[in-house]
Amino acid sequence: MKEKLLAYFEIRELNTTVRREILAGFTTFISMAYILFVNPSVLGASGMDKGAVFTATALASALGCMLMGILAKYPIATAPALGINAFFAYSVCIGMKIPWETALAGVFVAALIFIVITIFKLREMIIDAIPADLKYAISGGIGLFIAFLGLSDGGLIVANKSTLVGLGSLSVGTTWLTVFGLIVTAVLMVKKVPGGIFIGMVLTTILGLATGLIHAPSAIVSGAPSLAPTFLVAVKHVGDINSLQLVVVVLTFLLVTFFDTAGTLVGLANQAGFMKDNKMPRVGKALASDSTAMLAGSLLGTSPVGAFVESSAGIAVGGRSGLTAVVTGAFFLLGLFFSPLLAVVTTQVTAPALIIVGVLMAQSLRQINWSQLEVAIPSFLILLGMPLTYSISDGIALGFIFYPITMIAAKRGKEVSPIMYGLFFVFIGFMWILNM
């Protein structure tokens, strides 16, 4: 059995071990476990039952991780994506006054379209058509984005009315918990200690519990909430999608999830060293996995599911095979019953890991040809756009809009593929839709 496991996941060929893959899967789960609590809170604002959303989030995440690990054999985890869940709750349900049942039907329809274009390999063609320099920029941009998330979650960066962002207060105990974790993790990584990121998270948690900055859980085991309030509601309300406004909502779900996931997959594949000749092996299976998880998520009762950037934490500790994602999925299932324990994994615990992983992902920026402005400008806009717009897809949009323009200005327009010209118009329409 063990030999079959090693052979299927190509453990030896990838120069990894089962122990390392399990550690990587657990590290990824710990880094993204917050989604189990954040997603119900966000979608709950639309009127959805928070308990049902919690269970739907865990099951959809587990399914997506299992599919990604077993079919695509990538150490990449999936879960309901941040940003698009806020669009679902605050823009669609609250802003447009669309019932959550109808919005969920919109996610279901978008997922069906997702599967169709995946079957016809349209998504695969688009990813393959992205120039290598822009792929490196996407990887580096995601690195800056998750580092920015870490700095914000840890309290080192806060909102500032005068300067948009500013340094957080060093008089707050939890901020010092982040500083401690960052110092410990940085030292461990510099000294090349195996599992340095995970060890840093454990030590930060212990310090938080010892100082009272992290509250000990009141229980260990709890039952999983019922799915009944949201299960299959999407299918029952497909007929409600009968206006131009709702068509635009479906297209927005589709576009944001499409490019968020595409960008994340490319960035993580770059980090793990999977890219070959500017192409991502088995990308079709990876895309099929996430689109299936999105469809299942809509049926269970949650917003669009996509690849998660926090998978980079597991990759950073050595995860290279699909076993990493399978382990992450297994922990999501366990999380259904051990949710009180997850409360000790606060944002201050995961923040240092995200910051250090951001450093690792930023290393791809050295591959960009910065001496050619026609490539450097769109690459820089992707790089800077992701953290400053707080959106992977918005950052990609900025770069993809400028790429044909700068290439034509450099008299290299013939080198731009028809797909990239097509994406130029798609993203202009995408930005218009978002602003409308």
Coordinates of C-alpha atoms in Angstrom, one line a residue:
M1 CA 0.0 0.0 0.0
K2 CA 2.8 2.4 0.9
E3 CA 4.6 1.6 -2.3
K4 CA 1.5 2.3 -4.3
L5 CA 1.1 5.6 -2.5
L6 CA 4.7 6.6 -3.2
A7 CA 4.3 5.7 -6.8
Y8 CA 1.0 7.4 -7.5
F9 CA 2.1 10.7 -6.0
E10 CA 5.6 10.4 -7.4
I11 CA 7.0 11.0 -3.9
R12 CA 10.6 9.8 -4.8
E13 CA 10.7 11.5 -8.2
L14 CA 9.7 14.8 -6.7
N15 CA 12.5 14.4 -4.0
T16 CA 10.1 14.6 -1.1
T17 CA 8.8 12.3 1.6
V18 CA 5.4 11.3 3.0
R19 CA 6.3 12.9 6.3
R20 CA 7.2 16.2 4.6
E21 CA 4.0 16.1 2.5
I22 CA 1.8 15.6 5.6
L23 CA 3.6 18.5 7.4
A24 CA 3.1 20.6 4.3
G25 CA -0.6 19.7 4.1
F26 CA -1.1 20.6 7.7
T27 CA 0.8 23.9 7.3
T28 CA -1.4 24.8 4.4
F29 CA -4.5 24.0 6.3
I30 CA -3.4 26.0 9.4
S31 CA -2.6 29.0 7.1
M32 CA -6.1 29.0 5.5
A33 CA -8.3 27.6 8.3
Y34 CA -9.5 31.1 9.0
I35 CA -11.8 30.7 5.9
L36 CA -14.0 28.4 8.0
F37 CA -14.9 31.3 10.2
V38 CA -14.5 34.3 7.9
N39 CA -16.7 32.9 5.1
P40 CA -19.8 32.3 7.3
S41 CA -19.3 35.7 8.8
V42 CA -19.2 37.4 5.4
L43 CA -22.0 35.4 3.7
G44 CA -24.1 35.7 6.9
A45 CA -24.4 39.4 6.2
S46 CA -26.6 38.4 3.2
G47 CA -29.0 36.5 5.4
M48 CA -27.5 33.0 4.9
D49 CA -27.4 30.6 7.8
K50 CA -23.9 30.8 9.3
G51 CA -23.8 27.3 10.5
A52 CA -24.8 25.9 7.1
V53 CA -22.2 28.1 5.4
F54 CA -19.5 26.8 7.9
T55 CA -20.3 23.2 6.9
A56 CA -20.6 24.0 3.2
T57 CA -17.2 25.8 3.4
A58 CA -15.5 22.8 5.0
L59 CA -17.0 20.2 2.6
A60 CA -16.4 22.3 -0.6
S61 CA -12.8 23.0 0.5
A62 CA -12.2 19.4 1.3
L63 CA -13.6 18.2 -2.1
G64 CA -11.6 20.7 -4.0
C65 CA -8.3 19.8 -2.2
M66 CA -8.9 16.1 -2.7
L67 CA -9.6 16.5 -6.4
M68 CA -6.6 18.8 -6.9
G69 CA -4.4 16.3 -5.1
I70 CA -5.6 13.1 -6.6
L71 CA -6.4 14.2 -10.2
A72 CA -4.0 17.0 -10.9
K73 CA -1.4 15.9 -8.3
Y74 CA -0.6 19.4 -7.2
P75 CA 0.1 20.6 -3.6
I76 CA -2.5 23.3 -4.1
A77 CA -5.5 23.8 -1.8
T78 CA -8.9 25.2 -2.7
A79 CA -11.6 27.0 -0.7
P80 CA -14.3 29.7 -1.1
A81 CA -12.3 32.7 -2.2
L82 CA -12.1 36.0 -0.3
G83 CA -13.1 39.1 -2.2
I84 CA -15.7 37.3 -4.3
N85 CA -17.6 36.3 -1.2
A86 CA -17.7 39.9 -0.1
F87 CA -19.0 40.8 -3.6
F88 CA -21.6 38.1 -3.2
A89 CA -22.8 39.4 0.2
Y90 CA -22.3 43.2 0.1
S91 CA -22.6 44.1 -3.6
V92 CA -25.1 41.6 -4.9
C93 CA -27.3 40.8 -2.0
I94 CA -27.1 44.0 0.1
G95 CA -26.3 46.6 -2.6
M96 CA -28.5 45.2 -5.4
K97 CA -31.1 43.8 -3.0
I98 CA -30.9 40.4 -4.7
P99 CA -32.0 37.5 -2.4
W100 CA -29.1 35.3 -1.4
E101 CA -30.9 32.3 -2.9
T102 CA -30.8 34.0 -6.3
A103 CA -27.2 35.0 -5.9
L104 CA -26.3 31.4 -5.0
A105 CA -28.1 30.3 -8.2
G106 CA -25.8 32.8 -10.1
V107 CA -22.8 31.0 -8.6
F108 CA -24.2 27.7 -9.8
V109 CA -24.7 29.0 -13.4
A110 CA -21.2 30.5 -13.4
A111 CA -19.8 27.1 -12.3
L112 CA -21.6 25.3 -15.1
I113 CA -20.1 27.7 -17.6
F114 CA -16.7 27.2 -15.9
I115 CA -16.9 23.5 -16.5
V116 CA -17.9 23.9 -20.1
I117 CA -15.0 26.2 -21.0
T118 CA -12.7 23.9 -19.1
I119 CA -13.9 20.9 -21.1
F120 CA -13.2 22.8 -24.3
K121 CA -9.7 23.8 -22.9
L122 CA -10.4 27.5 -23.3
R123 CA -9.0 28.2 -19.8
E124 CA -5.9 26.1 -20.6
M125 CA -5.3 28.0 -23.8
I126 CA -5.5 31.3 -22.1
I127 CA -3.0 30.3 -19.3
D128 CA -0.6 28.9 -22.0
A129 CA -0.9 32.2 -24.0
I130 CA 0.3 34.4 -21.1
P131 CA 3.9 35.5 -21.8
A132 CA 6.5 34.2 -19.4
D133 CA 7.4 37.7 -18.1
L134 CA 3.8 38.3 -17.1
K135 CA 3.6 34.9 -15.4
Y136 CA 6.7 35.7 -13.3
A137 CA 5.0 39.1 -12.5
I138 CA 1.8 37.2 -11.4
S139 CA 3.9 35.0 -9.1
G140 CA 5.8 37.9 -7.6
G141 CA 2.6 40.0 -7.3
I142 CA 0.9 37.2 -5.4
G143 CA 3.9 37.2 -3.1
L144 CA 3.5 40.9 -2.4
F145 CA -0.2 40.4 -2.0
I146 CA 0.0 37.7 0.6
A147 CA 2.8 39.5 2.4
F148 CA 0.6 42.6 2.5
L149 CA -2.2 40.3 3.9
G150 CA 0.2 39.1 6.6
L151 CA 1.4 42.6 7.6
S152 CA -2.3 43.7 7.8
D153 CA -3.5 40.6 9.7
G154 CA -0.6 40.9 12.1
G155 CA -1.3 44.5 12.9
L156 CA 2.0 45.8 11.5
I157 CA 0.1 47.7 8.8
V158 CA -3.2 49.5 9.4
A159 CA -5.5 51.8 7.6
N160 CA -4.6 55.5 7.7
K161 CA -6.9 58.3 6.6
S162 CA -4.0 60.6 5.6
T163 CA -1.8 58.1 3.9
L164 CA -4.1 55.1 3.1
V165 CA -1.9 52.8 5.0
G166 CA 0.5 53.3 7.9
L167 CA 2.5 51.5 10.6
G168 CA 0.4 49.8 13.2
S169 CA 0.6 50.5 16.9
L170 CA 3.4 48.8 18.8
S171 CA 1.6 49.2 22.0
V172 CA -0.8 46.4 21.1
G173 CA 0.2 43.0 22.5
T174 CA -1.0 40.9 19.5
T175 CA 1.2 43.0 17.2
W176 CA 4.2 42.0 19.2
L177 CA 3.1 38.4 18.9
T178 CA 3.4 38.8 15.1
V179 CA 6.8 40.5 15.5
F180 CA 8.0 37.5 17.6
G181 CA 6.7 35.0 15.0
L182 CA 8.3 36.9 12.2
I183 CA 11.7 37.0 13.9
V184 CA 11.6 33.4 14.9
T185 CA 10.4 32.2 11.4
A186 CA 13.0 34.4 9.7
V187 CA 15.9 33.0 11.8
L188 CA 14.7 29.4 11.2
M189 CA 14.4 30.0 7.5
V190 CA 17.8 31.6 7.2
K191 CA 19.4 28.7 9.1
K192 CA 17.5 26.4 6.7
V193 CA 15.8 24.5 9.5
P194 CA 13.3 21.9 8.0
G195 CA 9.7 23.0 8.6
G196 CA 10.8 26.4 9.8
I197 CA 7.6 28.1 8.9
F198 CA 5.5 25.5 10.7
I199 CA 7.7 25.6 13.8
G200 CA 7.4 29.4 13.8
M201 CA 3.6 29.1 13.9
V202 CA 3.7 26.5 16.7
L203 CA 6.1 28.7 18.9
T204 CA 3.9 31.8 18.2
T205 CA 0.8 29.9 19.3
I206 CA 2.5 28.7 22.5
L207 CA 3.6 32.2 23.4
G208 CA 0.1 33.6 22.7
L209 CA -1.5 31.0 25.0
A210 CA 1.2 31.5 27.7
T211 CA 0.7 35.3 27.7
G212 CA -3.1 35.2 27.4
L213 CA -3.0 37.0 24.0
I214 CA -4.6 33.9 22.5
H215 CA -7.5 32.4 24.5
A216 CA -7.5 28.7 25.2
P217 CA -10.4 26.8 23.6
S218 CA -13.4 26.2 25.8
A219 CA -14.0 22.8 24.2
I220 CA -12.2 20.4 21.8
V221 CA -15.0 18.6 19.9
S222 CA -18.3 20.0 18.5
G223 CA -20.9 18.8 16.1
A224 CA -21.1 19.9 12.5
P225 CA -24.0 22.3 11.8
S226 CA -26.7 21.2 9.5
L227 CA -26.6 21.9 5.7
A228 CA -30.3 22.0 5.4
P229 CA -30.8 25.8 5.1
T230 CA -28.6 26.1 2.0
F231 CA -28.4 22.6 0.4
L232 CA -29.5 22.6 -3.2
V233 CA -31.1 26.0 -2.8
A234 CA -29.1 27.2 -5.9
V235 CA -30.8 24.7 -8.2
K236 CA -34.3 25.7 -7.0
H237 CA -33.7 29.4 -7.9
V238 CA -32.0 29.1 -11.3
G239 CA -35.2 30.4 -12.9
D240 CA -34.8 33.7 -11.0
I241 CA -31.9 34.6 -13.2
N242 CA -34.0 36.5 -15.7
S243 CA -32.6 40.0 -16.0
L244 CA -29.6 41.8 -17.5
Q245 CA -28.5 42.7 -14.0
L246 CA -28.3 39.1 -12.9
V247 CA -26.5 38.1 -16.2
V248 CA -23.9 40.7 -15.3
V249 CA -23.7 39.2 -11.8
V250 CA -23.1 35.7 -13.2
L251 CA -20.4 37.1 -15.6
T252 CA -18.7 38.8 -12.7
F253 CA -18.6 35.6 -10.6
L254 CA -17.2 33.9 -13.7
L255 CA -14.5 36.4 -14.6
V256 CA -13.2 37.1 -11.1
T257 CA -13.0 33.4 -10.2
F258 CA -11.4 32.6 -13.6
F259 CA -8.5 35.0 -13.3
D260 CA -8.1 34.7 -9.5
T261 CA -7.6 31.0 -9.9
A262 CA -5.6 31.2 -13.1
G263 CA -3.2 33.7 -11.5
T264 CA -2.9 31.7 -8.3
L265 CA -2.2 28.5 -10.1
V266 CA 0.5 30.1 -12.2
G267 CA 2.1 31.8 -9.2
L268 CA 2.1 28.6 -7.1
A269 CA 3.4 26.5 -10.0
N270 CA 6.2 29.0 -10.4
Q271 CA 7.0 28.9 -6.7
A272 CA 7.1 25.0 -6.7
G273 CA 9.2 24.8 -9.9
F274 CA 6.5 23.0 -12.0
M275 CA 6.5 25.4 -15.0
K276 CA 8.1 23.8 -18.1
D277 CA 8.6 25.8 -21.3
N278 CA 6.2 28.5 -20.0
K279 CA 3.5 25.9 -19.6
M280 CA 2.0 24.3 -16.5
P281 CA 1.8 20.5 -16.8
R282 CA -1.6 18.9 -16.1
V283 CA -3.2 22.4 -16.0
G284 CA -6.4 20.9 -17.5
K285 CA -6.9 18.6 -14.6
A286 CA -6.1 21.4 -12.1
L287 CA -8.7 23.6 -13.7
A288 CA -11.3 20.7 -13.8
S289 CA -10.7 20.2 -10.1
D290 CA -11.4 23.8 -9.1
S291 CA -14.4 24.2 -11.4
T292 CA -15.9 21.0 -10.0
A293 CA -15.3 22.2 -6.5
M294 CA -17.0 25.5 -7.4
L295 CA -20.1 23.7 -8.7
A296 CA -20.2 21.5 -5.6
G297 CA -19.8 24.5 -3.4
S298 CA -22.8 26.3 -5.0
L299 CA -24.9 23.2 -4.4
L300 CA -23.8 22.9 -0.8
G301 CA -24.3 26.6 -0.2
T302 CA -21.2 28.8 -0.5
S303 CA -19.7 31.4 -2.8
P304 CA -17.2 30.5 -5.6
V305 CA -14.4 28.1 -4.7
G306 CA -10.9 28.7 -6.1
A307 CA -7.2 27.9 -5.6
F308 CA -5.9 29.5 -2.4
V309 CA -2.7 31.6 -2.2
E310 CA -2.0 30.2 1.3
S311 CA -1.0 27.0 -0.4
S312 CA 2.3 28.7 -0.8
A313 CA 3.0 28.1 2.9
G314 CA 2.8 24.4 2.4
I315 CA 4.9 24.6 -0.7
A316 CA 7.5 26.6 1.2
V317 CA 7.9 23.8 3.8
G318 CA 8.5 21.3 1.0
G319 CA 5.1 20.2 -0.3
R320 CA 5.5 19.1 -3.9
S321 CA 3.0 16.3 -4.6
G322 CA -0.8 16.0 -4.6
L323 CA -0.5 14.3 -1.2
T324 CA -0.1 17.7 0.3
A325 CA -3.5 18.8 -1.0
V326 CA -5.1 15.5 0.0
V327 CA -3.9 16.0 3.6
T328 CA -5.2 19.6 3.6
G329 CA -8.6 18.3 2.5
A330 CA -8.6 15.7 5.3
F331 CA -7.9 18.4 7.8
F332 CA -10.9 20.4 6.5
L333 CA -13.1 17.4 7.2
L334 CA -11.7 17.1 10.7
G335 CA -12.2 20.8 11.1
L336 CA -15.9 20.1 11.0
F337 CA -15.7 18.5 14.4
F338 CA -12.8 20.2 16.0
S339 CA -13.7 23.8 15.2
P340 CA -13.1 25.0 18.8
L341 CA -9.4 24.1 18.4
L342 CA -9.0 26.2 15.3
A343 CA -9.7 29.3 17.4
V344 CA -6.1 29.2 18.7
V345 CA -4.8 29.7 15.2
T346 CA -5.3 33.5 15.1
T347 CA -4.3 35.8 12.3
Q348 CA -1.2 36.8 14.3
V349 CA -0.1 33.1 14.2
T350 CA -0.4 32.9 10.4
A351 CA 0.7 36.4 9.6
P352 CA 4.5 35.7 9.9
A353 CA 4.2 32.7 7.6
L354 CA 2.5 34.7 4.9
I355 CA 5.1 37.5 5.1
I356 CA 8.0 35.0 4.7
V357 CA 6.2 33.1 1.9
G358 CA 5.8 36.5 0.2
V359 CA 9.6 36.9 0.2
L360 CA 10.0 33.4 -1.3
M361 CA 7.5 34.1 -4.1
A362 CA 9.0 37.5 -4.9
Q363 CA 12.2 35.7 -6.0
S364 CA 10.5 35.1 -9.4
L365 CA 10.8 38.8 -10.2
R366 CA 14.5 38.3 -11.1
Q367 CA 13.3 36.4 -14.2
I368 CA 11.5 39.5 -15.7
N369 CA 13.3 41.4 -18.4
W370 CA 13.2 44.8 -16.7
S371 CA 15.4 46.4 -19.4
Q372 CA 12.5 46.2 -21.9
L373 CA 9.9 48.8 -20.8
E374 CA 7.2 47.2 -23.1
V375 CA 7.4 44.2 -20.8
A376 CA 8.5 45.9 -17.6
I377 CA 5.5 48.3 -17.4
P378 CA 2.7 45.8 -17.6
S379 CA 4.7 43.4 -15.3
F380 CA 5.1 46.2 -12.7
L381 CA 1.4 47.1 -12.9
I382 CA 0.5 43.5 -12.1
L383 CA 3.1 43.4 -9.3
L384 CA 1.9 46.6 -7.7
G385 CA -1.8 46.2 -8.6
M386 CA -2.4 43.1 -6.7
P387 CA -1.6 44.3 -3.2
L388 CA -2.9 47.9 -3.8
T389 CA -6.3 46.8 -5.2
Y390 CA -6.4 43.9 -2.8
S391 CA -7.3 41.7 -5.7
I392 CA -5.4 39.2 -7.8
S393 CA -7.8 39.6 -10.8
D394 CA -7.6 43.4 -10.7
G395 CA -3.8 43.4 -10.7
I396 CA -3.9 41.0 -13.7
A397 CA -6.4 43.2 -15.4
L398 CA -4.1 46.3 -15.2
G399 CA -1.1 44.4 -16.6
F400 CA -3.1 42.7 -19.4
I401 CA -4.6 45.9 -20.5
F402 CA -1.3 47.7 -20.8
Y403 CA 0.6 44.7 -22.4
P404 CA -0.7 45.1 -26.0
I405 CA -0.4 48.8 -25.8
T406 CA 3.2 48.9 -24.8
M407 CA 4.1 46.1 -27.2
I408 CA 2.5 48.0 -30.1
A409 CA 4.3 51.1 -29.0
A410 CA 7.6 49.2 -29.2
K411 CA 6.7 47.9 -32.7
R412 CA 6.3 44.4 -31.4
G413 CA 2.6 44.1 -31.8
K414 CA 3.0 41.0 -34.0
E415 CA 4.5 39.1 -31.1
V416 CA 1.3 39.5 -29.1
S417 CA -0.9 36.4 -29.4
P418 CA -4.6 36.8 -30.5
I419 CA -5.6 35.6 -27.1
M420 CA -3.8 38.4 -25.4
Y421 CA -5.5 40.9 -27.7
G422 CA -8.8 39.3 -26.9
L423 CA -8.1 39.6 -23.1
F424 CA -7.3 43.3 -23.6
F425 CA -11.0 43.8 -24.6
V426 CA -12.3 41.3 -22.0
F427 CA -10.5 43.2 -19.2
I428 CA -11.7 46.6 -20.3
G429 CA -15.2 45.2 -20.2
F430 CA -14.5 43.5 -16.9
M431 CA -13.3 46.9 -15.3
W432 CA -16.4 48.6 -16.7
I433 CA -18.7 45.9 -15.2
L434 CA -17.0 46.2 -11.8
N435 CA -17.4 50.0 -11.8
M436 CA -21.0 49.8 -12.9

